[in-house]
PDB file of C-alpha atoms and ligand atoms in Angstrom:
ATOM      1  CA  MET O   1       0.000   0.000   0.000  1.00 40.00           C
ATOM      2  CA  MET O   2       1.397   3.388  -0.952  1.00 42.00           C
ATOM      3  CA  ASN O   3       2.244   5.802   1.806  1.00 46.00           C
ATOM      4  CA  ALA O   4       0.297   9.031   1.342  1.00 47.00           C
ATOM      5  CA  SER O   5       3.047  11.208   2.779  1.00 50.00           C
ATOM      6  CA  ALA O   6       5.594   9.784   0.338  1.00 51.00           C
ATOM      7  CA  ASP O   7       4.199  11.467  -2.762  1.00 54.00           C
ATOM      8  CA  ALA O   8       4.994  15.015  -1.589  1.00 53.00           C
ATOM      9  CA  PRO O   9       1.510  16.508  -1.866  1.00 60.00           C
ATOM     10  CA  ALA O  10       1.543  19.993  -3.323  1.00 81.00           C
ATOM     11  CA  GLY O  11      -1.773  21.348  -2.043  1.00 96.00           C
ATOM     12  CA  ASP O  12      -2.462  23.800   0.737  1.00 98.00           C
ATOM     13  CA  VAL O  13      -5.886  22.539   1.858  1.00 98.00           C
ATOM     14  CA  SER O  14      -6.219  20.543   5.067  1.00 98.00           C
ATOM     15  CA  VAL O  15      -9.489  18.739   5.730  1.00 98.00           C
ATOM     16  CA  ILE O  16     -10.832  18.035   9.208  1.00 99.00           C
ATOM     17  CA  VAL O  17     -13.257  15.100   9.214  1.00 98.00           C
ATOM     18  CA  PRO O  18     -15.371  14.999  12.387  1.00 98.00           C
ATOM     19  CA  ALA O  19     -16.270  11.340  12.980  1.00 98.00           C
ATOM     20  CA  ALA O  20     -16.555  11.341  16.768  1.00 98.00           C
ATOM     21  CA  GLY O  21     -20.324  11.494  17.289  1.00 97.00           C
ATOM     22  CA  SER O  22     -22.171   8.781  19.138  1.00 96.00           C
ATOM     23  CA  GLY O  23     -24.667   8.085  16.356  1.00 96.00           C
ATOM     24  CA  GLU O  24     -27.678   8.036  18.652  1.00 96.00           C
ATOM     25  CA  ARG O  25     -30.221   8.449  15.862  1.00 97.00           C
ATOM     26  CA  MET O  26     -28.736   5.481  13.991  1.00 97.00           C
ATOM     27  CA  GLY O  27     -29.283   3.225  17.001  1.00 94.00           C
ATOM     28  CA  ALA O  28     -27.322   0.250  18.273  1.00 89.00           C
ATOM     29  CA  GLY O  29     -24.333  -1.278  16.508  1.00 90.00           C
ATOM     30  CA  PRO O  30     -21.007   0.116  15.353  1.00 93.00           C
ATOM     31  CA  ARG O  31     -20.828   3.906  15.201  1.00 95.00           C
ATOM     32  CA  LYS O  32     -21.909   5.443  11.885  1.00 97.00           C
ATOM     33  CA  PRO O  33     -18.525   6.093  10.257  1.00 97.00           C
ATOM     34  CA  TYR O  34     -17.744   2.354  10.402  1.00 97.00           C
ATOM     35  CA  LEU O  35     -20.999   1.106   8.910  1.00 97.00           C
ATOM     36  CA  THR O  36     -20.557   0.143   5.277  1.00 97.00           C
ATOM     37  CA  VAL O  37     -22.135   1.605   2.172  1.00 97.00           C
ATOM     38  CA  GLY O  38     -21.453  -0.240  -1.064  1.00 97.00           C
ATOM     39  CA  GLY O  39     -19.297  -2.632   0.962  1.00 97.00           C
ATOM     40  CA  GLU O  40     -16.921   0.092   2.198  1.00 97.00           C
ATOM     41  CA  PRO O  41     -16.820   1.821   5.607  1.00 98.00           C
ATOM     42  CA  ILE O  42     -18.431   5.259   5.244  1.00 98.00           C
ATOM     43  CA  LEU O  43     -15.398   7.050   6.728  1.00 98.00           C
ATOM     44  CA  LEU O  44     -13.034   5.417   4.222  1.00 98.00           C
ATOM     45  CA  ARG O  45     -15.326   6.243   1.304  1.00 98.00           C
ATOM     46  CA  THR O  46     -15.468   9.895   2.413  1.00 98.00           C
ATOM     47  CA  CYS O  47     -11.685  10.194   2.810  1.00 98.00           C
ATOM     48  CA  ARG O  48     -11.032   8.412  -0.504  1.00 98.00           C
ATOM     49  CA  ARG O  49     -13.114  11.022  -2.245  1.00 98.00           C
ATOM     50  CA  LEU O  50     -11.428  13.926  -0.448  1.00 98.00           C
ATOM     51  CA  HIS O  51      -8.072  12.506  -1.549  1.00 98.00           C
ATOM     52  CA  GLU O  52      -9.107  12.917  -5.192  1.00 98.00           C
ATOM     53  CA  LEU O  53      -8.764  16.691  -4.819  1.00 98.00           C
ATOM     54  CA  THR O  54      -5.256  17.783  -5.774  1.00 97.00           C
ATOM     55  CA  ASP O  55      -5.460  20.814  -3.453  1.00 97.00           C
ATOM     56  CA  VAL O  56      -5.884  18.556  -0.404  1.00 98.00           C
ATOM     57  CA  PHE O  57      -2.539  17.683   1.190  1.00 97.00           C
ATOM     58  CA  GLU O  58      -3.735  16.417   4.567  1.00 98.00           C
ATOM     59  CA  ILE O  59      -6.802  14.836   6.140  1.00 98.00           C
ATOM     60  CA  VAL O  60      -7.261  14.880   9.915  1.00 98.00           C
ATOM     61  CA  VAL O  61      -9.853  12.422  11.220  1.00 98.00           C
ATOM     62  CA  VAL O  62     -11.441  13.170  14.584  1.00 98.00           C
ATOM     63  CA  ALA O  63     -12.635   9.873  16.029  1.00 98.00           C
ATOM     64  CA  HIS O  64     -14.581   8.809  19.096  1.00 98.00           C
ATOM     65  CA  PRO O  65     -12.034   7.957  21.816  1.00 97.00           C
ATOM     66  CA  GLY O  66     -13.603   4.505  22.074  1.00 96.00           C
ATOM     67  CA  ASP O  67     -12.940   3.782  18.380  1.00 96.00           C
ATOM     68  CA  ILE O  68      -9.310   4.811  18.056  1.00 96.00           C
ATOM     69  CA  ASP O  69      -7.688   1.473  18.940  1.00 95.00           C
ATOM     70  CA  GLN O  70      -9.872  -0.383  16.491  1.00 94.00           C
ATOM     71  CA  ILE O  71      -9.278   2.122  13.678  1.00 95.00           C
ATOM     72  CA  GLN O  72      -5.566   1.825  14.222  1.00 93.00           C
ATOM     73  CA  GLN O  73      -5.756  -1.944  13.944  1.00 95.00           C
ATOM     74  CA  GLU O  74      -8.285  -2.326  11.159  1.00 95.00           C
ATOM     75  CA  LEU O  75      -8.499   0.838   9.092  1.00 97.00           C
ATOM     76  CA  TRP O  76      -5.274   2.812   9.436  1.00 97.00           C
ATOM     77  CA  THR O  77      -3.477   1.338   6.411  1.00 98.00           C
ATOM     78  CA  ASP O  78      -6.417   2.079   4.136  1.00 98.00           C
ATOM     79  CA  LEU O  79      -7.018   5.535   5.618  1.00 98.00           C
ATOM     80  CA  HIS O  80      -3.370   6.534   5.387  1.00 98.00           C
ATOM     81  CA  ALA O  81      -3.295   5.396   1.761  1.00 98.00           C
ATOM     82  CA  VAL O  82      -5.988   7.970   0.981  1.00 98.00           C
ATOM     83  CA  GLY O  83      -4.323  10.940   2.638  1.00 96.00           C
ATOM     84  CA  VAL O  84      -5.250  10.612   6.308  1.00 98.00           C
ATOM     85  CA  GLU O  85      -2.261  11.916   8.247  1.00 96.00           C
ATOM     86  CA  LEU O  86      -3.613  12.017  11.782  1.00 97.00           C
ATOM     87  CA  ILE O  87      -6.404  10.619  13.924  1.00 98.00           C
ATOM     88  CA  VAL O  88      -7.233  12.574  17.067  1.00 98.00           C
ATOM     89  CA  PRO O  89      -9.882  11.956  19.730  1.00 98.00           C
ATOM     90  CA  GLY O  90     -13.078  13.997  19.568  1.00 98.00           C
ATOM     91  CA  GLY O  91     -15.056  15.738  22.285  1.00 97.00           C
ATOM     92  CA  GLN O  92     -18.575  15.882  23.691  1.00 96.00           C
ATOM     93  CA  THR O  93     -19.875  18.163  20.931  1.00 97.00           C
ATOM     94  CA  ARG O  94     -19.194  18.457  17.219  1.00 97.00           C
ATOM     95  CA  ALA O  95     -17.617  21.894  17.712  1.00 97.00           C
ATOM     96  CA  GLN O  96     -15.278  20.496  20.366  1.00 97.00           C
ATOM     97  CA  SER O  97     -14.307  17.710  17.974  1.00 98.00           C
ATOM     98  CA  VAL O  98     -13.581  20.189  15.176  1.00 98.00           C
ATOM     99  CA  TRP O  99     -11.467  22.249  17.574  1.00 97.00           C
ATOM    100  CA  ASN O 100      -9.454  19.148  18.520  1.00 98.00           C
ATOM    101  CA  GLY O 101      -8.771  18.637  14.821  1.00 98.00           C
ATOM    102  CA  LEU O 102      -7.955  22.283  14.215  1.00 98.00           C
ATOM    103  CA  GLU O 103      -5.292  22.151  16.901  1.00 97.00           C
ATOM    104  CA  VAL O 104      -3.260  19.583  14.943  1.00 98.00           C
ATOM    105  CA  VAL O 105      -3.759  20.935  11.419  1.00 98.00           C
ATOM    106  CA  SER O 106      -0.403  21.570   9.738  1.00 98.00           C
ATOM    107  CA  ALA O 107       0.885  25.163   9.765  1.00 97.00           C
ATOM    108  CA  LYS O 108       1.240  24.707   5.988  1.00 96.00           C
ATOM    109  CA  ALA O 109      -2.527  24.830   5.543  1.00 98.00           C
ATOM    110  CA  GLU O 110      -3.723  28.067   3.945  1.00 98.00           C
ATOM    111  CA  VAL O 111      -7.260  26.730   3.709  1.00 98.00           C
ATOM    112  CA  VAL O 112      -9.119  24.385   6.064  1.00 98.00           C
ATOM    113  CA  ALA O 113     -12.220  22.450   5.066  1.00 99.00           C
ATOM    114  CA  VAL O 114     -14.466  20.760   7.616  1.00 99.00           C
ATOM    115  CA  HIS O 115     -16.394  17.813   6.238  1.00 98.00           C
ATOM    116  CA  ASP O 116     -18.657  15.384   8.115  1.00 98.00           C
ATOM    117  CA  ALA O 117     -17.444  11.779   7.940  1.00 98.00           C
ATOM    118  CA  VAL O 118     -21.010  10.718   7.235  1.00 98.00           C
ATOM    119  CA  ARG O 119     -21.424  12.635   3.958  1.00 98.00           C
ATOM    120  CA  PRO O 120     -19.686  10.281   1.525  1.00 98.00           C
ATOM    121  CA  PHE O 121     -21.464  11.584  -1.596  1.00 98.00           C
ATOM    122  CA  PHE O 122     -20.372  15.234  -1.566  1.00 98.00           C
ATOM    123  CA  SER O 123     -19.653  16.625  -5.024  1.00 98.00           C
ATOM    124  CA  LEU O 124     -16.001  17.148  -5.955  1.00 98.00           C
ATOM    125  CA  ASP O 125     -17.010  20.016  -8.242  1.00 97.00           C
ATOM    126  CA  THR O 126     -18.874  21.717  -5.405  1.00 98.00           C
ATOM    127  CA  MET O 127     -15.868  21.293  -3.149  1.00 98.00           C
ATOM    128  CA  ARG O 128     -13.537  22.803  -5.784  1.00 98.00           C
ATOM    129  CA  ALA O 129     -15.894  25.773  -6.060  1.00 98.00           C
ATOM    130  CA  LEU O 130     -16.007  26.104  -2.257  1.00 98.00           C
ATOM    131  CA  VAL O 131     -12.206  26.092  -2.010  1.00 98.00           C
ATOM    132  CA  SER O 132     -11.723  28.750  -4.666  1.00 98.00           C
ATOM    133  CA  THR O 133     -14.504  30.883  -3.177  1.00 98.00           C
ATOM    134  CA  ALA O 134     -13.043  30.578   0.338  1.00 98.00           C
ATOM    135  CA  ARG O 135      -9.634  31.662  -0.968  1.00 98.00           C
ATOM    136  CA  ARG O 136     -11.185  34.880  -2.261  1.00 98.00           C
ATOM    137  CA  ARG O 137     -13.801  35.580   0.393  1.00 98.00           C
ATOM    138  CA  GLY O 138     -12.648  33.840   3.572  1.00 98.00           C
ATOM    139  CA  ALA O 139     -15.485  31.388   4.098  1.00 98.00           C
ATOM    140  CA  ALA O 140     -17.765  29.360   1.831  1.00 98.00           C
ATOM    141  CA  VAL O 141     -20.562  26.884   2.539  1.00 98.00           C
ATOM    142  CA  PRO O 142     -22.679  24.644   0.283  1.00 98.00           C
ATOM    143  CA  VAL O 143     -26.377  25.469   0.125  1.00 98.00           C
ATOM    144  CA  SER O 144     -29.482  23.896  -1.382  1.00 96.00           C
ATOM    145  CA  PRO O 145     -32.896  25.447  -1.800  1.00 93.00           C
ATOM    146  CA  PHE O 146     -35.391  24.851   0.972  1.00 91.00           C
ATOM    147  CA  LEU O 147     -38.420  23.409  -0.813  1.00 91.00           C
ATOM    148  CA  ASP O 148     -40.953  22.665   1.930  1.00 94.00           C
ATOM    149  CA  THR O 149     -42.898  25.091   4.064  1.00 96.00           C
ATOM    150  CA  PRO O 150     -40.913  25.612   7.254  1.00 96.00           C
ATOM    151  CA  LYS O 151     -42.765  25.920  10.546  1.00 97.00           C
ATOM    152  CA  ARG O 152     -41.656  26.425  14.111  1.00 97.00           C
ATOM    153  CA  LEU O 153     -42.873  23.808  16.588  1.00 97.00           C
ATOM    154  CA  GLU O 154     -43.360  23.741  20.338  1.00 96.00           C
ATOM    155  CA  GLY O 155     -44.176  20.270  21.619  1.00 96.00           C
ATOM    156  CA  ASP O 156     -46.757  19.020  19.102  1.00 96.00           C
ATOM    157  CA  LYS O 157     -48.144  22.474  18.281  1.00 98.00           C
ATOM    158  CA  ILE O 158     -47.219  24.688  15.362  1.00 98.00           C
ATOM    159  CA  LEU O 159     -46.224  28.115  16.640  1.00 97.00           C
ATOM    160  CA  GLU O 160     -45.790  29.843  13.327  1.00 97.00           C
ATOM    161  CA  THR O 161     -44.926  29.520   9.666  1.00 97.00           C
ATOM    162  CA  VAL O 162     -41.456  30.718   8.816  1.00 96.00           C
ATOM    163  CA  ARG O 163     -41.142  32.693   5.584  1.00 95.00           C
ATOM    164  CA  ARG O 164     -39.424  30.456   3.054  1.00 94.00           C
ATOM    165  CA  ALA O 165     -38.006  33.205   0.852  1.00 93.00           C
ATOM    166  CA  GLY O 166     -34.254  33.359   1.363  1.00 92.00           C
ATOM    167  CA  LEU O 167     -34.072  30.150   3.422  1.00 95.00           C
ATOM    168  CA  VAL O 168     -31.553  27.497   2.399  1.00 96.00           C
ATOM    169  CA  ARG O 169     -30.263  24.243   3.818  1.00 95.00           C
ATOM    170  CA  THR O 170     -26.558  23.904   4.399  1.00 97.00           C
ATOM    171  CA  GLY O 171     -24.222  21.010   5.003  1.00 97.00           C
ATOM    172  CA  THR O 172     -20.539  20.285   4.524  1.00 98.00           C
ATOM    173  CA  PRO O 173     -17.845  20.667   3.248  1.00 98.00           C
ATOM    174  CA  GLN O 174     -17.556  24.142   4.727  1.00 99.00           C
ATOM    175  CA  VAL O 175     -14.321  25.810   3.705  1.00 99.00           C
ATOM    176  CA  PHE O 176     -12.372  28.627   5.367  1.00 98.00           C
ATOM    177  CA  ARG O 177      -9.106  30.472   5.169  1.00 98.00           C
ATOM    178  CA  SER O 178      -7.248  28.832   8.026  1.00 98.00           C
ATOM    179  CA  ASP O 179      -6.407  32.081   9.865  1.00 98.00           C
ATOM    180  CA  LEU O 180     -10.122  32.984   9.918  1.00 98.00           C
ATOM    181  CA  LEU O 181     -11.286  29.580  11.205  1.00 98.00           C
ATOM    182  CA  ILE O 182      -8.638  29.545  13.937  1.00 98.00           C
ATOM    183  CA  GLU O 183      -9.551  33.100  14.938  1.00 97.00           C
ATOM    184  CA  VAL O 184     -13.278  32.374  15.274  1.00 97.00           C
ATOM    185  CA  TYR O 185     -12.694  29.178  17.253  1.00 97.00           C
ATOM    186  CA  GLU O 186     -10.197  30.853  19.574  1.00 96.00           C
ATOM    187  CA  TYR O 187     -12.616  33.732  20.084  1.00 94.00           C
ATOM    188  CA  ARG O 188     -15.426  31.310  20.937  1.00 94.00           C
ATOM    189  CA  MET O 189     -13.175  29.419  23.352  1.00 90.00           C
ATOM    190  CA  ARG O 190     -12.459  32.670  25.200  1.00 90.00           C
ATOM    191  CA  THR O 191     -15.988  34.044  25.251  1.00 89.00           C
ATOM    192  CA  GLY O 192     -18.368  31.131  25.235  1.00 86.00           C
ATOM    193  CA  GLU O 193     -18.421  27.411  24.955  1.00 89.00           C
ATOM    194  CA  LEU O 194     -18.366  24.852  22.198  1.00 92.00           C
ATOM    195  CA  SER O 195     -21.877  23.685  23.034  1.00 93.00           C
ATOM    196  CA  ASP O 196     -24.075  21.331  21.044  1.00 93.00           C
ATOM    197  CA  ARG O 197     -26.015  24.323  19.786  1.00 93.00           C
ATOM    198  CA  ILE O 198     -23.119  24.943  17.403  1.00 95.00           C
ATOM    199  CA  THR O 199     -24.136  22.541  14.645  1.00 95.00           C
ATOM    200  CA  ASP O 200     -21.816  23.864  11.958  1.00 97.00           C
ATOM    201  CA  ASP O 201     -18.647  25.936  11.664  1.00 98.00           C
ATOM    202  CA  SER O 202     -20.014  28.727   9.526  1.00 98.00           C
ATOM    203  CA  GLN O 203     -22.148  30.016  12.394  1.00 97.00           C
ATOM    204  CA  LEU O 204     -19.029  30.968  14.356  1.00 97.00           C
ATOM    205  CA  VAL O 205     -17.842  33.078  11.424  1.00 98.00           C
ATOM    206  CA  GLU O 206     -21.315  34.607  11.050  1.00 97.00           C
ATOM    207  CA  ALA O 207     -21.388  35.428  14.770  1.00 94.00           C
ATOM    208  CA  MET O 208     -18.169  37.423  14.376  1.00 93.00           C
ATOM    209  CA  GLY O 209     -19.804  39.466  11.613  1.00 95.00           C
ATOM    210  CA  ALA O 210     -17.512  38.137   8.880  1.00 97.00           C
ATOM    211  CA  GLU O 211     -18.836  37.223   5.441  1.00 97.00           C
ATOM    212  CA  VAL O 212     -19.703  33.651   4.480  1.00 98.00           C
ATOM    213  CA  ALA O 213     -20.242  32.991   0.777  1.00 98.00           C
ATOM    214  CA  ALA O 214     -22.888  30.503  -0.392  1.00 98.00           C
ATOM    215  CA  VAL O 215     -22.153  27.996  -3.168  1.00 98.00           C
ATOM    216  CA  LEU O 216     -24.997  25.979  -4.677  1.00 97.00           C
ATOM    217  CA  ASP O 217     -24.684  22.254  -3.915  1.00 97.00           C
ATOM    218  CA  GLY O 218     -26.084  19.247  -5.793  1.00 93.00           C
ATOM    219  CA  ASP O 219     -28.967  17.065  -4.622  1.00 92.00           C
ATOM    220  CA  PHE O 220     -27.224  13.959  -3.305  1.00 96.00           C
ATOM    221  CA  ASN O 221     -24.941  15.177  -0.524  1.00 97.00           C
ATOM    222  CA  ILE O 222     -26.972  13.422   2.160  1.00 97.00           C
ATOM    223  CA  LYS O 223     -25.859  13.169   5.770  1.00 98.00           C
ATOM    224  CA  ILE O 224     -26.239   9.578   6.912  1.00 98.00           C
ATOM    225  CA  THR O 225     -28.081  10.088  10.169  1.00 97.00           C
ATOM    226  CA  SER O 226     -30.777   7.406  10.543  1.00 98.00           C
ATOM    227  CA  PRO O 227     -31.246   3.795   9.381  1.00 97.00           C
ATOM    228  CA  THR O 228     -33.434   5.157   6.565  1.00 98.00           C
ATOM    229  CA  ASP O 229     -30.510   7.288   5.357  1.00 98.00           C
ATOM    230  CA  LEU O 230     -28.361   4.178   5.218  1.00 97.00           C
ATOM    231  CA  ARG O 231     -30.902   2.494   2.937  1.00 97.00           C
ATOM    232  CA  LEU O 232     -31.190   5.664   0.871  1.00 98.00           C
ATOM    233  CA  ALA O 233     -27.402   5.728   0.486  1.00 98.00           C
ATOM    234  CA  GLU O 234     -27.374   2.143  -0.811  1.00 98.00           C
ATOM    235  CA  ALA O 235     -30.224   2.978  -3.190  1.00 98.00           C
ATOM    236  CA  LEU O 236     -28.431   6.071  -4.568  1.00 98.00           C
ATOM    237  CA  LEU O 237     -25.346   3.949  -5.242  1.00 98.00           C
ATOM    238  CA  ALA O 238     -27.330   1.124  -6.815  1.00 97.00           C
ATOM    239  CA  ALA O 239     -29.133   3.599  -9.079  1.00 97.00           C
ATOM    240  CA  GLY O 240     -25.819   5.065 -10.214  1.00 97.00           C
ATOM    241  CA  LEU O 241     -26.820   8.522  -8.969  1.00 97.00           C
ATOM    242  CA  VAL O 242     -23.658   8.786  -6.859  1.00 97.00           C
ATOM    243  CA  GLU O 243     -20.262   7.097  -6.877  1.00 92.00           C
TER     244      GLU O 243
HETATM  245  N1  CTP J   1     -19.455  14.592  15.455  1.00 64.28           N
HETATM  246  C1  CTP J   1     -18.219  14.645  16.119  1.00 64.28           C
HETATM  247  N2  CTP J   1     -18.172  14.840  17.470  1.00 64.28           N
HETATM  248  C2  CTP J   1     -19.311  14.978  18.193  1.00 64.28           C
HETATM  249  C3  CTP J   1     -20.569  14.950  17.551  1.00 64.28           C
HETATM  250  C4  CTP J   1     -20.610  14.755  16.160  1.00 64.28           C
HETATM  251  O1  CTP J   1     -17.171  14.517  15.461  1.00 64.28           O
HETATM  252  N3  CTP J   1     -19.219  15.129  19.513  1.00 64.28           N
HETATM  253  C5  CTP J   1     -19.500  14.305  14.003  1.00 64.28           C
HETATM  254  C6  CTP J   1     -20.250  13.012  13.666  1.00 64.28           C
HETATM  255  O2  CTP J   1     -19.390  11.886  13.832  1.00 64.28           O
HETATM  256  C7  CTP J   1     -20.684  13.241  12.246  1.00 64.28           C
HETATM  257  C8  CTP J   1     -20.844  14.763  12.149  1.00 64.28           C
HETATM  258  O3  CTP J   1     -20.218  15.304  13.318  1.00 64.28           O
HETATM  259  O4  CTP J   1     -19.712  12.826  11.302  1.00 64.28           O
HETATM  260  C9  CTP J   1     -22.300  15.173  12.065  1.00 64.28           C
HETATM  261  O5  CTP J   1     -22.980  14.791  13.256  1.00 64.28           O
HETATM  262  P1  CTP J   1     -24.260  13.861  13.354  1.00 64.28           P
HETATM  263  O6  CTP J   1     -24.732  13.467  12.000  1.00 64.28           O
HETATM  264  O7  CTP J   1     -25.190  14.495  14.303  1.00 64.28           O
HETATM  265  O8  CTP J   1     -23.631  12.503  13.975  1.00 64.28           O
HETATM  266  P2  CTP J   1     -23.766  11.965  15.459  1.00 64.28           P
HETATM  267  O9  CTP J   1     -23.625  13.091  16.414  1.00 64.28           O
HETATM  268  O10 CTP J   1     -22.830  10.814  15.571  1.00 64.28           O
HETATM  269  O11 CTP J   1     -25.246  11.370  15.467  1.00 64.28           O
HETATM  270  P3  CTP J   1     -26.411  11.663  16.558  1.00 64.28           P
HETATM  271  O12 CTP J   1     -26.571  13.178  16.597  1.00 64.28           O
HETATM  272  O13 CTP J   1     -27.595  10.935  16.018  1.00 64.28           O
HETATM  273  O14 CTP J   1     -25.906  11.096  17.857  1.00 64.28           O
HETATM  274 MG1   MG J   2     -25.063  14.730  16.428  1.00 64.28          MG
END
């Protein structure tokens, strides 16, 4: 197996892959990143795809502390072959996990992307667009139109209908100039906490008043969250809608 660090990668993009969640909505069994889709562990599939981008010189996986021994024994060779340089333990919240990854990102990184381990079908073209937009504007996130009628709920009662105009859904990869992402995380560490209300990285940039650019994403960048998503992922692959 080829050693990823041996082929002197030329890029300046480091990718943090948070994979340290407990997968509560998926239910019992191995944690989500180690379930297979198309016969391959989801985490490996995601990293393999990231490695296709020539700008990416390093992938940092943030894993659940309880999974690290097993990854090292069973998955490290394959992960390292597709550009994974480091595996670090995650924290109680996604933001804490991302911070743990950010702390070990190489000083060579001009741009840092954060991409959920459980989104194996992200579009390479979208990611290229996100990287070039982030270089120019500091921060870029993928968006898709919000097609349903959004409502706010309290218990089982609808409180109100939220105006749909201007609403989008966002996911990952989210891409940042590294100095900006480090600054917003350090600021948050000093002034607040990395609570579970921080569900993406962009919101920390937004909270500082800095600009985040939106890049239109495709339709198939699903986040594998529930058992239904796992079946949907297999169906998308079988239908040839994703690779
Ligand atoms: N994540 C993480 N550290 C956490 C929580 C989440 O690295 N403390 C990661 C997950 O592993 C996943 C991504 O963030 O790749 C998106 O989170 P989500 O889909 O919510 O995964 P889980 O938190 O594992 O699932 P659940 O919320 O159902 O427990
Ligand atoms: Mg979660």
